[in-house]
Structures are given as C-alpha cells and as structure tokens.
Amino acid sequence: MQTTLVIIKPSGIQKGIAGRIISRFEEKGLIIAGMKMMELNENILREHYAHLVDRPFFPSLLRSMMATPVVVLAVKGVDAVAVVRAMTGATNARNAAPGTIRGDFGMSGQENIIHASDSPENAAIEVARFFKAGEVFDYTPCTLPAFYAPDELNS
Ligand code: UDP
Ligand code: MG
C-alpha cells in the first residue's frame, strides 16, 4: 500500500467542508492513517512549494495557505497516490471534472480546496514533512475485505 499526503487548505476549512472531504476518502475505502490540524508557516511552505517559489503568484499562494489552520491527512491504500490525485481533480478548479473534490467545491486556480501528493516519491517526502514519527498509524480496518480482493492486498 501507499500513503499519500492531503492538505485541506484554508479554502476548504473556510467553507466548512473538511468533514465532507474526509468522508469522501473514507467512503472510497482509503485508510486515514494520520490526521491533525496545524498552522503552516513560510518555512514549510517554501519547502513544500519549492517548485513555485519563483512564480509571480507565490506571495499570494503563501498568504492563502496561511489564512487559517489546515488539516493534514496521511491517506493510505493500494495505489493511494494516483487514486487521491484522481479524486482531487485538475489544479484549476474551474477546469476540474465534476465528481472531483476541486470540481465539486471550487471555482479557483489558487483556492482549490486540497493539496494531494503527485508521485509516490513526493508522497513519502511530504508525509515526513508534515507528520512527526508516531503520528501516522499502522492499523487494519475490519472493512478491508469489503474493499479489496485478497490478492490485491498483497500489492
Ligand atoms: N497555484 C496558483 N496559481 C497557479 C498554479 C498553482 O495559485 O497558476 C497554486 C494552487 O493552489 C496549486 C498550488 O499552487 O494547488 C500548487 O501548484 P501545483 O502546480 O503543484 O498544482 P497541484 O499539484 O496542487 O494540482
Ligand atoms: Mg503539486
């Protein structure tokens, strides 16, 4: 199984839809392996969005991500990185397909509700960036056989 990082951004917190977003992952059969509320600062955001620090919108992105506390989730499942990215939708929420989180809850390219890791390599780095040792839990929900065939669980 993979574990991927989701951040419910201030745009999701402000709209009061954190619970609905978490429910989507639960209903899909993904395991919530870690979850906490935290305030982000410029240091962690410069690291997390290192690929964007030179873009003109970066100061606005910083302000946006520090507007309220966020909820960070470590979300686990077979192929969880790709599954969660697909549930997230396109970066610009106006272009995101209906049925995706961004497609259903947003209208903005910046205020786009959640972050989701984009590769297994980045997922490992990002989970370690936002969660300390002991904050991500290893447990087996009793519902697992309803979500997977036995051979799928070995992958
Ligand atoms: N972003 C923005 N303007 C842009 C592109 C990105 O404000 O033109 C913000 C947006 O909030 C996005 C985040 O920067 O989610 C990270 O950008 P990335 O290209 O990594 O998109 P993502 O992986 O979040 O879909
Ligand atoms: Mg990205």
PDB file of C-alpha atoms and ligand atoms in Angstrom:
ATOM      1  CA  MET A   1       0.000   0.000   0.000  1.00  0.00           C
ATOM      2  CA  GLN A   2       0.986   3.632  -0.468  1.00  0.00           C
ATOM      3  CA  THR A   3       0.486   6.512   1.933  1.00  0.00           C
ATOM      4  CA  THR A   4      -0.103   9.938   0.395  1.00  0.00           C
ATOM      5  CA  LEU A   5      -0.340  13.440   1.848  1.00  0.00           C
ATOM      6  CA  VAL A   6      -3.517  15.504   1.655  1.00  0.00           C
ATOM      7  CA  ILE A   7      -3.798  19.052   2.969  1.00  0.00           C
ATOM      8  CA  ILE A   8      -7.273  20.514   3.422  1.00  0.00           C
ATOM      9  CA  LYS A   9      -6.316  24.074   2.535  1.00  0.00           C
ATOM     10  CA  PRO A  10      -7.736  27.225   4.133  1.00  0.00           C
ATOM     11  CA  SER A  11     -10.246  27.413   1.243  1.00  0.00           C
ATOM     12  CA  GLY A  12     -11.666  24.058   2.423  1.00  0.00           C
ATOM     13  CA  ILE A  13     -11.532  24.993   6.100  1.00  0.00           C
ATOM     14  CA  GLN A  14     -13.237  28.366   5.490  1.00  0.00           C
ATOM     15  CA  LYS A  15     -16.061  26.716   3.561  1.00  0.00           C
ATOM     16  CA  GLY A  16     -16.641  24.251   6.411  1.00  0.00           C
ATOM     17  CA  ILE A  17     -16.254  21.183   4.215  1.00  0.00           C
ATOM     18  CA  ALA A  18     -13.330  19.431   5.933  1.00  0.00           C
ATOM     19  CA  GLY A  19     -15.671  16.711   7.188  1.00  0.00           C
ATOM     20  CA  ARG A  20     -17.185  16.139   3.750  1.00  0.00           C
ATOM     21  CA  ILE A  21     -13.716  15.852   2.203  1.00  0.00           C
ATOM     22  CA  ILE A  22     -12.565  13.354   4.836  1.00  0.00           C
ATOM     23  CA  SER A  23     -15.805  11.393   4.288  1.00  0.00           C
ATOM     24  CA  ARG A  24     -15.034  11.063   0.580  1.00  0.00           C
ATOM     25  CA  PHE A  25     -11.738   9.349   1.344  1.00  0.00           C
ATOM     26  CA  GLU A  26     -13.365   7.119   3.965  1.00  0.00           C
ATOM     27  CA  GLU A  27     -16.234   6.166   1.649  1.00  0.00           C
ATOM     28  CA  LYS A  28     -13.774   5.348  -1.134  1.00  0.00           C
ATOM     29  CA  GLY A  29     -12.109   2.791   1.131  1.00  0.00           C
ATOM     30  CA  LEU A  30      -8.938   4.725   1.812  1.00  0.00           C
ATOM     31  CA  ILE A  31      -7.495   4.433   5.301  1.00  0.00           C
ATOM     32  CA  ILE A  32      -6.988   7.611   7.350  1.00  0.00           C
ATOM     33  CA  ALA A  33      -3.571   6.741   8.781  1.00  0.00           C
ATOM     34  CA  GLY A  34      -2.838  10.220  10.162  1.00  0.00           C
ATOM     35  CA  MET A  35      -4.834  13.409  10.723  1.00  0.00           C
ATOM     36  CA  LYS A  36      -4.161  16.687  12.524  1.00  0.00           C
ATOM     37  CA  MET A  37      -4.787  20.420  12.397  1.00  0.00           C
ATOM     38  CA  MET A  38      -1.784  22.727  12.098  1.00  0.00           C
ATOM     39  CA  GLU A  39      -0.765  26.249  11.132  1.00  0.00           C
ATOM     40  CA  LEU A  40       1.649  26.448   8.211  1.00  0.00           C
ATOM     41  CA  ASN A  41       4.498  28.966   8.177  1.00  0.00           C
ATOM     42  CA  GLU A  42       6.619  30.406   5.382  1.00  0.00           C
ATOM     43  CA  ASN A  43       9.489  27.961   6.018  1.00  0.00           C
ATOM     44  CA  ILE A  44       7.467  24.807   5.489  1.00  0.00           C
ATOM     45  CA  LEU A  45       5.596  26.345   2.533  1.00  0.00           C
ATOM     46  CA  ARG A  46       8.809  27.376   0.788  1.00  0.00           C
ATOM     47  CA  GLU A  47       9.943  23.752   1.108  1.00  0.00           C
ATOM     48  CA  HIS A  48       6.590  22.246   0.137  1.00  0.00           C
ATOM     49  CA  TYR A  49       6.101  24.569  -2.848  1.00  0.00           C
ATOM     50  CA  ALA A  50       9.811  24.814  -3.810  1.00  0.00           C
ATOM     51  CA  HIS A  51       8.839  24.315  -7.485  1.00  0.00           C
ATOM     52  CA  LEU A  52       6.779  27.528  -7.328  1.00  0.00           C
ATOM     53  CA  VAL A  53       8.849  29.997  -5.272  1.00  0.00           C
ATOM     54  CA  ASP A  54       9.898  31.984  -8.343  1.00  0.00           C
ATOM     55  CA  ARG A  55       6.387  32.260  -9.789  1.00  0.00           C
ATOM     56  CA  PRO A  56       4.646  35.655  -9.593  1.00  0.00           C
ATOM     57  CA  PHE A  57       1.707  34.204  -7.665  1.00  0.00           C
ATOM     58  CA  PHE A  58       3.900  32.728  -4.910  1.00  0.00           C
ATOM     59  CA  PRO A  59       3.340  35.576  -2.352  1.00  0.00           C
ATOM     60  CA  SER A  60      -0.392  35.217  -2.882  1.00  0.00           C
ATOM     61  CA  LEU A  61      -0.139  31.424  -2.501  1.00  0.00           C
ATOM     62  CA  LEU A  62       1.762  31.899   0.775  1.00  0.00           C
ATOM     63  CA  ARG A  63      -0.925  34.233   2.153  1.00  0.00           C
ATOM     64  CA  SER A  64      -3.620  31.841   1.007  1.00  0.00           C
ATOM     65  CA  MET A  65      -2.036  28.814   2.718  1.00  0.00           C
ATOM     66  CA  MET A  66      -1.534  30.736   5.995  1.00  0.00           C
ATOM     67  CA  ALA A  67      -5.031  32.274   6.116  1.00  0.00           C
ATOM     68  CA  THR A  68      -6.333  29.681   8.602  1.00  0.00           C
ATOM     69  CA  PRO A  69      -5.017  26.452  10.108  1.00  0.00           C
ATOM     70  CA  VAL A  70      -5.137  23.482   7.741  1.00  0.00           C
ATOM     71  CA  VAL A  71      -5.933  19.805   8.250  1.00  0.00           C
ATOM     72  CA  VAL A  72      -3.246  17.381   7.112  1.00  0.00           C
ATOM     73  CA  LEU A  73      -4.097  13.772   6.339  1.00  0.00           C
ATOM     74  CA  ALA A  74      -1.965  10.716   5.671  1.00  0.00           C
ATOM     75  CA  VAL A  75      -4.203   8.648   3.398  1.00  0.00           C
ATOM     76  CA  LYS A  76      -3.399   5.002   2.766  1.00  0.00           C
ATOM     77  CA  GLY A  77      -4.450   2.411   0.212  1.00  0.00           C
ATOM     78  CA  VAL A  78      -3.352   0.383  -2.804  1.00  0.00           C
ATOM     79  CA  ASP A  79      -2.199   2.948  -5.409  1.00  0.00           C
ATOM     80  CA  ALA A  80      -3.327   5.687  -2.993  1.00  0.00           C
ATOM     81  CA  VAL A  81      -1.219   8.418  -4.662  1.00  0.00           C
ATOM     82  CA  ALA A  82      -2.917   8.090  -8.064  1.00  0.00           C
ATOM     83  CA  VAL A  83      -6.359   7.378  -6.577  1.00  0.00           C
ATOM     84  CA  VAL A  84      -6.262  10.522  -4.413  1.00  0.00           C
ATOM     85  CA  ARG A  85      -4.904  12.698  -7.266  1.00  0.00           C
ATOM     86  CA  ALA A  86      -7.788  11.466  -9.432  1.00  0.00           C
ATOM     87  CA  MET A  87     -10.281  12.310  -6.666  1.00  0.00           C
ATOM     88  CA  THR A  88      -8.639  15.765  -6.349  1.00  0.00           C
ATOM     89  CA  GLY A  89      -9.083  16.910  -9.953  1.00  0.00           C
ATOM     90  CA  ALA A  90      -7.269  19.470 -12.101  1.00  0.00           C
ATOM     91  CA  THR A  91      -5.297  22.265 -10.421  1.00  0.00           C
ATOM     92  CA  ASN A  92      -7.667  24.978 -11.627  1.00  0.00           C
ATOM     93  CA  ALA A  93     -10.966  24.087 -10.001  1.00  0.00           C
ATOM     94  CA  ARG A  94     -12.861  25.669 -12.888  1.00  0.00           C
ATOM     95  CA  ASN A  95     -11.352  23.009 -15.160  1.00  0.00           C
ATOM     96  CA  ALA A  96     -11.672  20.146 -12.668  1.00  0.00           C
ATOM     97  CA  ALA A  97     -14.173  17.458 -13.612  1.00  0.00           C
ATOM     98  CA  PRO A  98     -17.467  17.263 -11.741  1.00  0.00           C
ATOM     99  CA  GLY A  99     -17.210  14.488  -9.164  1.00  0.00           C
ATOM    100  CA  THR A 100     -13.714  15.517  -8.153  1.00  0.00           C
ATOM    101  CA  ILE A 101     -13.166  17.478  -4.934  1.00  0.00           C
ATOM    102  CA  ARG A 102     -11.916  20.573  -6.764  1.00  0.00           C
ATOM    103  CA  GLY A 103     -14.589  20.156  -9.448  1.00  0.00           C
ATOM    104  CA  ASP A 104     -17.393  19.954  -6.907  1.00  0.00           C
ATOM    105  CA  PHE A 105     -16.296  22.532  -4.327  1.00  0.00           C
ATOM    106  CA  GLY A 106     -14.276  25.254  -6.055  1.00  0.00           C
ATOM    107  CA  MET A 107     -14.015  27.930  -8.729  1.00  0.00           C
ATOM    108  CA  SER A 108     -10.349  28.978  -8.391  1.00  0.00           C
ATOM    109  CA  GLY A 109      -6.891  28.022  -9.573  1.00  0.00           C
ATOM    110  CA  GLN A 110      -5.411  29.019  -6.227  1.00  0.00           C
ATOM    111  CA  GLU A 111      -8.222  28.492  -3.695  1.00  0.00           C
ATOM    112  CA  ASN A 112      -8.591  24.897  -4.820  1.00  0.00           C
ATOM    113  CA  ILE A 113      -9.598  23.177  -1.552  1.00  0.00           C
ATOM    114  CA  ILE A 114      -6.943  20.481  -1.151  1.00  0.00           C
ATOM    115  CA  HIS A 115      -3.355  19.529  -1.876  1.00  0.00           C
ATOM    116  CA  ALA A 116      -2.527  15.939  -2.842  1.00  0.00           C
ATOM    117  CA  SER A 117       0.932  14.430  -3.451  1.00  0.00           C
ATOM    118  CA  ASP A 118       1.701  13.896  -7.140  1.00  0.00           C
ATOM    119  CA  SER A 119       4.040  10.847  -7.065  1.00  0.00           C
ATOM    120  CA  PRO A 120       4.975   8.038  -4.667  1.00  0.00           C
ATOM    121  CA  GLU A 121       8.420   9.654  -4.179  1.00  0.00           C
ATOM    122  CA  ASN A 122       6.907  13.029  -3.273  1.00  0.00           C
ATOM    123  CA  ALA A 123       4.259  11.375  -1.113  1.00  0.00           C
ATOM    124  CA  ALA A 124       6.939   9.821   1.106  1.00  0.00           C
ATOM    125  CA  ILE A 125       8.779  13.154   1.368  1.00  0.00           C
ATOM    126  CA  GLU A 126       5.580  15.111   2.071  1.00  0.00           C
ATOM    127  CA  VAL A 127       4.183  12.728   4.699  1.00  0.00           C
ATOM    128  CA  ALA A 128       7.531  13.013   6.522  1.00  0.00           C
ATOM    129  CA  ARG A 129       7.435  16.823   6.129  1.00  0.00           C
ATOM    130  CA  PHE A 130       4.069  17.241   7.847  1.00  0.00           C
ATOM    131  CA  PHE A 131       3.913  14.310  10.302  1.00  0.00           C
ATOM    132  CA  LYS A 132       6.314  13.504  13.109  1.00  0.00           C
ATOM    133  CA  ALA A 133       7.284   9.929  13.997  1.00  0.00           C
ATOM    134  CA  GLY A 134       4.369   8.285  15.790  1.00  0.00           C
ATOM    135  CA  GLU A 135       1.695  10.482  14.197  1.00  0.00           C
ATOM    136  CA  VAL A 136       0.980   8.120  11.305  1.00  0.00           C
ATOM    137  CA  PHE A 137      -0.652   4.902  12.484  1.00  0.00           C
ATOM    138  CA  ASP A 138      -0.488   1.374  11.153  1.00  0.00           C
ATOM    139  CA  TYR A 139      -3.813  -0.389  11.712  1.00  0.00           C
ATOM    140  CA  THR A 140      -6.077  -2.647   9.690  1.00  0.00           C
ATOM    141  CA  PRO A 141      -9.723  -1.569   9.400  1.00  0.00           C
ATOM    142  CA  CYS A 142     -12.072  -4.575   9.637  1.00  0.00           C
ATOM    143  CA  THR A 143     -13.775  -3.327   6.428  1.00  0.00           C
ATOM    144  CA  LEU A 144     -10.711  -4.011   4.276  1.00  0.00           C
ATOM    145  CA  PRO A 145     -12.026  -7.316   2.766  1.00  0.00           C
ATOM    146  CA  ALA A 146     -15.090  -5.419   1.513  1.00  0.00           C
ATOM    147  CA  PHE A 147     -12.866  -3.021  -0.437  1.00  0.00           C
ATOM    148  CA  TYR A 148     -10.229  -5.403  -1.861  1.00  0.00           C
ATOM    149  CA  ALA A 149      -9.868  -8.938  -3.161  1.00  0.00           C
ATOM    150  CA  PRO A 150      -7.281 -10.888  -1.113  1.00  0.00           C
ATOM    151  CA  ASP A 151      -4.630 -10.831  -3.868  1.00  0.00           C
ATOM    152  CA  GLU A 152      -4.961  -7.057  -4.261  1.00  0.00           C
ATOM    153  CA  LEU A 153      -3.987  -6.569  -0.639  1.00  0.00           C
ATOM    154  CA  ASN A 154      -0.594  -8.146  -1.281  1.00  0.00           C
ATOM    155  CA  SER A 155       0.329  -5.486  -3.860  1.00  0.00           C
TER     156      SER A 155
HETATM  157  N1  UDP B   1      -1.244  27.731  -7.917  1.00  0.00           N
HETATM  158  C1  UDP B   1      -1.657  29.045  -8.144  1.00  0.00           C
HETATM  159  N2  UDP B   1      -1.576  29.557  -9.426  1.00  0.00           N
HETATM  160  C2  UDP B   1      -1.113  28.812 -10.471  1.00  0.00           C
HETATM  161  C3  UDP B   1      -0.685  27.480 -10.236  1.00  0.00           C
HETATM  162  C4  UDP B   1      -0.770  26.976  -8.957  1.00  0.00           C
HETATM  163  O1  UDP B   1      -2.066  29.732  -7.217  1.00  0.00           O
HETATM  164  O2  UDP B   1      -1.051  29.324 -11.602  1.00  0.00           O
HETATM  165  C5  UDP B   1      -1.344  27.178  -6.558  1.00  0.00           C
HETATM  166  C6  UDP B   1      -2.575  26.268  -6.403  1.00  0.00           C
HETATM  167  O3  UDP B   1      -3.113  26.456  -5.108  1.00  0.00           O
HETATM  168  C7  UDP B   1      -1.955  24.891  -6.562  1.00  0.00           C
HETATM  169  C8  UDP B   1      -0.604  25.075  -5.884  1.00  0.00           C
HETATM  170  O4  UDP B   1      -0.199  26.403  -6.275  1.00  0.00           O
HETATM  171  O5  UDP B   1      -2.737  23.879  -5.953  1.00  0.00           O
HETATM  172  C9  UDP B   1       0.456  24.067  -6.284  1.00  0.00           C
HETATM  173  O6  UDP B   1       0.595  24.074  -7.689  1.00  0.00           O
HETATM  174  P1  UDP B   1       0.810  22.707  -8.497  1.00  0.00           P
HETATM  175  O7  UDP B   1       1.174  23.101  -9.898  1.00  0.00           O
HETATM  176  O8  UDP B   1       1.739  21.825  -7.752  1.00  0.00           O
HETATM  177  O9  UDP B   1      -0.682  22.095  -8.560  1.00  0.00           O
HETATM  178  P2  UDP B   1      -1.369  20.889  -7.763  1.00  0.00           P
HETATM  179  O10 UDP B   1      -0.361  19.793  -7.622  1.00  0.00           O
HETATM  180  O11 UDP B   1      -1.846  21.442  -6.434  1.00  0.00           O
HETATM  181  O12 UDP B   1      -2.547  20.489  -8.630  1.00  0.00           O
HETATM  182 MG    MG B   2       1.587  19.902  -6.936  1.00  0.00          MG
END
